Amino acid sequence: MTVRKLKLSDETAFFAAIAKWPKDIGFHLAIWYREGISFSDYLNLLDERERGENLEPSMVPMTLLFGFINDEIVGRVSLRHRLNENLLRSGGNVGYGVLPAFRGQGIATSLLKEILLVARARGLDRVLLTCDDSNSASIKTIEKCDGILENVIDLPTEDGIIKERRYWIELES
Ligand SMILES: CC(C)(COP(=O)(O)OP(=O)(O)OC[C@H]1O[C@@H](n2cnc3c(N)ncnc32)[C@H](O)[C@@H]1OP(=O)(O)O)[C@@H](O)C(=O)NCCC(=O)NCCS
């Protein structure tokens, strides 16, 4: 798998992945993508937001990388460069998702390992990951990458209160 930022030639792969991404989960494959915007505008928006430009007050700069196997997008991983009050509670620095057809093959684990290198290179000493207490696959992914559980909090959502795990991963210097 190759893990990298999107480029203009990925347009077909990008829309193919969006079409295959389950719509019934609150987790987005293409962060900040809105239907109707052109692919090139989306890439420009990602670049801007990675640089910290045109961010709404509640947003922080973010790097978004995609995993490719044979030119097909198989997943994505994001790194928020810093935390704000909301992200410190829930959301954290890192998020990842894998296309259903590619799950159970170690892809999330590889995506997480890759973004930890990016985080370290950006000067972070540790990253926060949060996940639903019922998300066994994500819990295993985080714990395989040496995530240390800080606590499990009650998080109010539209669907009621959920239990959210908060993990830190220390980054080696
Ligand atoms: C969570 C998710 C990213 C895992 O992706 P994945 O590529 O299947 O994960 P991996 O193959 O790297 O597996 C990691 C570990 O989880 C385990 N696992 C995978 N799917 C599992 C499942 N459905 N139930 C329990 N464990 C599971 C794997 O066996 C592996 O552990 P092991 O090495 O001890 O066997 C994927 O299910 C997903 O995209 N879910 C929707 C988005 C999401 O929940 N993102 C995380 C938000 S916190």
mmCIF file of C-alpha atoms and ligand atoms in Angstrom:
data_model
loop_
_atom_site.group_PDB
_atom_site.id
_atom_site.type_symbol
_atom_site.label_atom_id
_atom_site.label_comp_id
_atom_site.label_asym_id
_atom_site.label_seq_id
_atom_site.Cartn_x
_atom_site.Cartn_y
_atom_site.Cartn_z
ATOM 1 C CA MET A 1 0.000 0.000 0.000
ATOM 2 C CA THR A 2 1.111 3.540 -0.768
ATOM 3 C CA VAL A 3 -0.006 6.244 1.668
ATOM 4 C CA ARG A 4 -0.018 9.780 0.316
ATOM 5 C CA LYS A 5 -1.952 12.965 -0.341
ATOM 6 C CA LEU A 6 -4.432 13.085 -3.186
ATOM 7 C CA LYS A 7 -3.299 14.443 -6.535
ATOM 8 C CA LEU A 8 -5.269 15.576 -9.583
ATOM 9 C CA SER A 9 -4.874 12.232 -11.372
ATOM 10 C CA ASP A 10 -6.716 10.488 -8.494
ATOM 11 C CA GLU A 11 -10.113 11.910 -9.426
ATOM 12 C CA THR A 12 -11.574 8.626 -10.724
ATOM 13 C CA ALA A 13 -10.233 6.635 -7.787
ATOM 14 C CA PHE A 14 -11.536 9.266 -5.363
ATOM 15 C CA PHE A 15 -15.113 9.215 -6.652
ATOM 16 C CA ALA A 16 -15.073 5.414 -6.887
ATOM 17 C CA ALA A 17 -14.100 5.241 -3.214
ATOM 18 C CA ILE A 18 -16.768 7.758 -2.193
ATOM 19 C CA ALA A 19 -19.388 5.681 -4.008
ATOM 20 C CA LYS A 20 -18.301 2.581 -2.087
ATOM 21 C CA TRP A 21 -18.096 4.251 1.328
ATOM 22 C CA PRO A 22 -21.048 3.314 3.596
ATOM 23 C CA LYS A 23 -23.464 6.237 3.959
ATOM 24 C CA ASP A 24 -25.040 4.995 7.165
ATOM 25 C CA ILE A 25 -22.117 5.722 9.481
ATOM 26 C CA GLY A 26 -21.242 9.126 10.834
ATOM 27 C CA PHE A 27 -17.618 8.694 9.785
ATOM 28 C CA HIS A 28 -16.597 10.455 6.550
ATOM 29 C CA LEU A 29 -14.066 9.129 4.082
ATOM 30 C CA ALA A 30 -13.425 12.489 2.450
ATOM 31 C CA ILE A 31 -13.251 15.077 5.193
ATOM 32 C CA TRP A 32 -14.556 18.484 4.118
ATOM 33 C CA TYR A 33 -15.681 17.218 0.714
ATOM 34 C CA ARG A 34 -19.118 18.485 -0.227
ATOM 35 C CA GLU A 35 -21.086 17.120 -3.168
ATOM 36 C CA GLY A 36 -20.890 19.458 -6.112
ATOM 37 C CA ILE A 37 -17.411 20.888 -5.560
ATOM 38 C CA SER A 38 -14.874 19.997 -8.209
ATOM 39 C CA PHE A 39 -12.059 17.627 -7.375
ATOM 40 C CA SER A 40 -9.446 20.306 -8.001
ATOM 41 C CA ASP A 41 -11.273 22.715 -5.678
ATOM 42 C CA TYR A 42 -11.325 19.983 -3.059
ATOM 43 C CA LEU A 43 -7.570 19.476 -3.369
ATOM 44 C CA ASN A 44 -7.017 23.224 -3.039
ATOM 45 C CA LEU A 45 -9.232 23.306 0.048
ATOM 46 C CA LEU A 46 -7.258 20.449 1.625
ATOM 47 C CA ASP A 47 -3.984 22.232 0.901
ATOM 48 C CA GLU A 48 -5.283 25.459 2.415
ATOM 49 C CA ARG A 49 -6.568 23.768 5.516
ATOM 50 C CA GLU A 50 -3.376 21.804 5.966
ATOM 51 C CA ARG A 51 -1.585 25.165 5.971
ATOM 52 C CA GLY A 52 -4.142 26.508 8.454
ATOM 53 C CA GLU A 53 -5.779 28.921 6.004
ATOM 54 C CA ASN A 54 -9.523 29.608 5.789
ATOM 55 C CA LEU A 55 -10.299 27.620 8.892
ATOM 56 C CA GLU A 56 -13.475 28.231 10.820
ATOM 57 C CA PRO A 57 -12.843 29.022 14.500
ATOM 58 C CA SER A 58 -13.764 25.465 15.539
ATOM 59 C CA MET A 59 -11.310 23.876 13.060
ATOM 60 C CA VAL A 60 -7.620 23.060 13.370
ATOM 61 C CA PRO A 61 -5.127 22.407 10.535
ATOM 62 C CA MET A 62 -5.216 18.844 9.245
ATOM 63 C CA THR A 63 -3.282 16.552 6.938
ATOM 64 C CA LEU A 64 -5.358 14.001 5.036
ATOM 65 C CA LEU A 65 -3.677 10.981 3.441
ATOM 66 C CA PHE A 66 -5.171 8.121 1.445
ATOM 67 C CA GLY A 67 -4.041 4.516 1.147
ATOM 68 C CA PHE A 68 -3.737 3.199 -2.411
ATOM 69 C CA ILE A 69 -3.383 -0.360 -3.651
ATOM 70 C CA ASN A 70 -2.990 -0.658 -7.433
ATOM 71 C CA ASP A 71 -4.340 2.870 -7.966
ATOM 72 C CA GLU A 72 -7.444 2.084 -5.912
ATOM 73 C CA ILE A 73 -8.227 3.986 -2.705
ATOM 74 C CA VAL A 74 -8.549 1.521 0.169
ATOM 75 C CA GLY A 75 -8.722 3.892 3.131
ATOM 76 C CA ARG A 76 -7.741 7.207 4.593
ATOM 77 C CA VAL A 77 -6.045 8.601 7.646
ATOM 78 C CA SER A 78 -6.083 12.129 9.014
ATOM 79 C CA LEU A 79 -3.862 14.032 11.383
ATOM 80 C CA ARG A 80 -5.111 17.110 13.168
ATOM 81 C CA HIS A 81 -1.996 19.113 13.892
ATOM 82 C CA ARG A 82 -3.220 20.284 17.270
ATOM 83 C CA LEU A 83 -6.088 19.797 19.671
ATOM 84 C CA ASN A 84 -8.735 22.245 20.793
ATOM 85 C CA GLU A 85 -11.055 21.822 23.748
ATOM 86 C CA ASN A 86 -13.586 19.740 21.793
ATOM 87 C CA LEU A 87 -10.993 17.507 20.144
ATOM 88 C CA LEU A 88 -9.254 16.949 23.454
ATOM 89 C CA ARG A 89 -12.464 15.498 24.766
ATOM 90 C CA SER A 90 -13.526 13.591 21.646
ATOM 91 C CA GLY A 91 -12.065 13.397 18.154
ATOM 92 C CA GLY A 92 -8.396 13.570 18.989
ATOM 93 C CA ASN A 93 -5.545 14.014 16.537
ATOM 94 C CA VAL A 94 -5.940 10.949 14.345
ATOM 95 C CA GLY A 95 -8.818 9.336 12.462
ATOM 96 C CA TYR A 96 -8.865 6.516 9.925
ATOM 97 C CA GLY A 97 -11.278 4.516 7.847
ATOM 98 C CA VAL A 98 -10.937 1.542 5.523
ATOM 99 C CA LEU A 99 -13.212 0.625 2.615
ATOM 100 C CA PRO A 100 -15.378 -2.361 3.630
ATOM 101 C CA ALA A 101 -13.908 -4.623 0.936
ATOM 102 C CA PHE A 102 -10.413 -4.116 2.361
ATOM 103 C CA ARG A 103 -11.085 -4.485 6.084
ATOM 104 C CA GLY A 104 -9.442 -7.163 8.203
ATOM 105 C CA GLN A 105 -6.188 -7.068 6.246
ATOM 106 C CA GLY A 106 -4.152 -4.824 8.501
ATOM 107 C CA ILE A 107 -4.760 -1.688 6.463
ATOM 108 C CA ALA A 108 -5.947 0.495 9.359
ATOM 109 C CA THR A 109 -2.916 -0.578 11.361
ATOM 110 C CA SER A 110 -0.598 0.384 8.492
ATOM 111 C CA LEU A 111 -2.380 3.720 7.986
ATOM 112 C CA LEU A 112 -2.048 4.518 11.671
ATOM 113 C CA LYS A 113 1.654 3.607 11.734
ATOM 114 C CA GLU A 114 2.238 5.837 8.722
ATOM 115 C CA ILE A 115 0.487 8.865 10.215
ATOM 116 C CA LEU A 116 2.413 8.455 13.473
ATOM 117 C CA LEU A 117 5.582 9.057 11.443
ATOM 118 C CA VAL A 118 4.008 12.160 9.925
ATOM 119 C CA ALA A 119 2.999 13.380 13.387
ATOM 120 C CA ARG A 120 6.503 12.851 14.714
ATOM 121 C CA ALA A 121 7.979 14.662 11.723
ATOM 122 C CA ARG A 122 5.661 17.585 12.473
ATOM 123 C CA GLY A 123 7.096 17.757 15.991
ATOM 124 C CA LEU A 124 4.282 16.162 17.980
ATOM 125 C CA ASP A 125 5.348 14.198 21.065
ATOM 126 C CA ARG A 126 2.113 12.280 21.414
ATOM 127 C CA VAL A 127 -1.246 11.969 19.711
ATOM 128 C CA LEU A 128 -4.744 11.435 21.025
ATOM 129 C CA LEU A 129 -7.114 8.911 19.466
ATOM 130 C CA THR A 130 -10.697 8.498 20.560
ATOM 131 C CA CYS A 131 -13.083 5.767 19.583
ATOM 132 C CA ASP A 132 -16.448 4.328 20.444
ATOM 133 C CA ASP A 133 -16.202 1.721 23.177
ATOM 134 C CA SER A 134 -18.072 -0.710 20.892
ATOM 135 C CA ASN A 135 -15.663 -0.302 17.938
ATOM 136 C CA SER A 136 -13.597 -3.460 18.507
ATOM 137 C CA ALA A 137 -11.643 -3.134 15.270
ATOM 138 C CA SER A 138 -10.534 0.408 16.058
ATOM 139 C CA ILE A 139 -9.717 -0.463 19.667
ATOM 140 C CA LYS A 140 -7.493 -3.316 18.468
ATOM 141 C CA THR A 141 -5.860 -1.064 15.883
ATOM 142 C CA ILE A 142 -4.990 1.565 18.500
ATOM 143 C CA GLU A 143 -3.775 -0.960 21.063
ATOM 144 C CA LYS A 144 -1.584 -2.694 18.450
ATOM 145 C CA CYS A 145 0.110 0.676 17.972
ATOM 146 C CA ASP A 146 0.763 1.008 21.722
ATOM 147 C CA GLY A 147 -2.158 3.266 22.560
ATOM 148 C CA ILE A 148 -2.472 3.855 26.295
ATOM 149 C CA LEU A 149 -6.032 4.183 27.519
ATOM 150 C CA GLU A 150 -6.495 7.355 29.549
ATOM 151 C CA ASN A 151 -10.197 6.965 30.269
ATOM 152 C CA VAL A 152 -13.639 6.105 28.954
ATOM 153 C CA ILE A 153 -16.014 9.048 28.948
ATOM 154 C CA ASP A 154 -19.751 9.453 28.513
ATOM 155 C CA LEU A 155 -20.281 11.390 25.310
ATOM 156 C CA PRO A 156 -23.688 12.896 24.549
ATOM 157 C CA THR A 157 -24.645 12.381 20.862
ATOM 158 C CA GLU A 158 -27.798 12.683 18.755
ATOM 159 C CA ASP A 159 -28.378 8.981 19.462
ATOM 160 C CA GLY A 160 -27.977 9.333 23.213
ATOM 161 C CA ILE A 161 -24.960 8.922 25.444
ATOM 162 C CA ILE A 162 -22.182 6.724 24.089
ATOM 163 C CA LYS A 163 -19.049 5.488 25.810
ATOM 164 C CA GLU A 164 -15.933 6.923 24.182
ATOM 165 C CA ARG A 165 -12.408 5.607 24.760
ATOM 166 C CA ARG A 166 -9.548 8.118 24.860
ATOM 167 C CA TYR A 167 -6.069 6.798 24.037
ATOM 168 C CA TRP A 168 -2.652 8.458 23.817
ATOM 169 C CA ILE A 169 0.178 7.179 21.675
ATOM 170 C CA GLU A 170 3.627 8.457 22.666
ATOM 171 C CA LEU A 171 5.854 9.181 19.669
ATOM 172 C CA GLU A 172 9.449 8.069 19.747
ATOM 173 C CA SER A 173 12.017 10.757 19.064
HETATM 174 C C1 LIG B 1 -11.972 0.454 12.291
HETATM 175 C C2 LIG B 1 -11.430 0.146 10.902
HETATM 176 C C3 LIG B 1 -10.653 1.368 10.420
HETATM 177 C C4 LIG B 1 -10.493 -1.072 10.994
HETATM 178 O O1 LIG B 1 -9.892 -1.248 9.723
HETATM 179 P P1 LIG B 1 -9.177 -2.623 9.295
HETATM 180 O O2 LIG B 1 -8.275 -2.300 8.151
HETATM 181 O O3 LIG B 1 -10.186 -3.671 9.115
HETATM 182 O O4 LIG B 1 -8.301 -2.937 10.591
HETATM 183 P P2 LIG B 1 -7.071 -3.949 10.624
HETATM 184 O O5 LIG B 1 -7.235 -4.970 9.549
HETATM 185 O O6 LIG B 1 -5.798 -3.152 10.662
HETATM 186 O O7 LIG B 1 -7.327 -4.698 11.997
HETATM 187 C C5 LIG B 1 -6.901 -4.215 13.221
HETATM 188 C C6 LIG B 1 -7.285 -5.203 14.281
HETATM 189 O O8 LIG B 1 -8.715 -5.206 14.439
HETATM 190 C C7 LIG B 1 -9.217 -6.507 14.256
HETATM 191 N N1 LIG B 1 -10.505 -6.403 13.601
HETATM 192 C C8 LIG B 1 -10.748 -6.052 12.323
HETATM 193 N N2 LIG B 1 -12.081 -6.036 12.109
HETATM 194 C C9 LIG B 1 -12.652 -6.409 13.274
HETATM 195 C C10 LIG B 1 -13.991 -6.565 13.698
HETATM 196 N N3 LIG B 1 -15.004 -6.319 12.847
HETATM 197 N N4 LIG B 1 -14.223 -6.929 14.979
HETATM 198 C C11 LIG B 1 -13.184 -7.140 15.837
HETATM 199 N N5 LIG B 1 -11.895 -7.003 15.500
HETATM 200 C C12 LIG B 1 -11.643 -6.637 14.236
HETATM 201 C C13 LIG B 1 -8.210 -7.214 13.409
HETATM 202 O O9 LIG B 1 -8.289 -8.620 13.584
HETATM 203 C C14 LIG B 1 -6.926 -6.631 13.918
HETATM 204 O O10 LIG B 1 -6.503 -7.254 15.125
HETATM 205 P P3 LIG B 1 -5.454 -8.475 15.123
HETATM 206 O O11 LIG B 1 -4.242 -7.968 14.393
HETATM 207 O O12 LIG B 1 -5.262 -8.711 16.553
HETATM 208 O O13 LIG B 1 -6.108 -9.577 14.380
HETATM 209 C C15 LIG B 1 -12.565 -0.165 9.900
HETATM 210 O O14 LIG B 1 -13.408 -1.146 10.439
HETATM 211 C C16 LIG B 1 -13.396 1.062 9.538
HETATM 212 O O15 LIG B 1 -13.080 1.787 8.601
HETATM 213 N N6 LIG B 1 -14.490 1.290 10.262
HETATM 214 C C17 LIG B 1 -15.351 2.459 10.007
HETATM 215 C C18 LIG B 1 -14.650 3.755 10.380
HETATM 216 C C19 LIG B 1 -14.149 3.736 11.806
HETATM 217 O O16 LIG B 1 -14.786 3.196 12.705
HETATM 218 N N7 LIG B 1 -12.978 4.356 12.006
HETATM 219 C C20 LIG B 1 -12.358 4.444 13.306
HETATM 220 C C21 LIG B 1 -12.944 5.597 14.046
HETATM 221 S S1 LIG B 1 -12.257 5.674 15.694
#
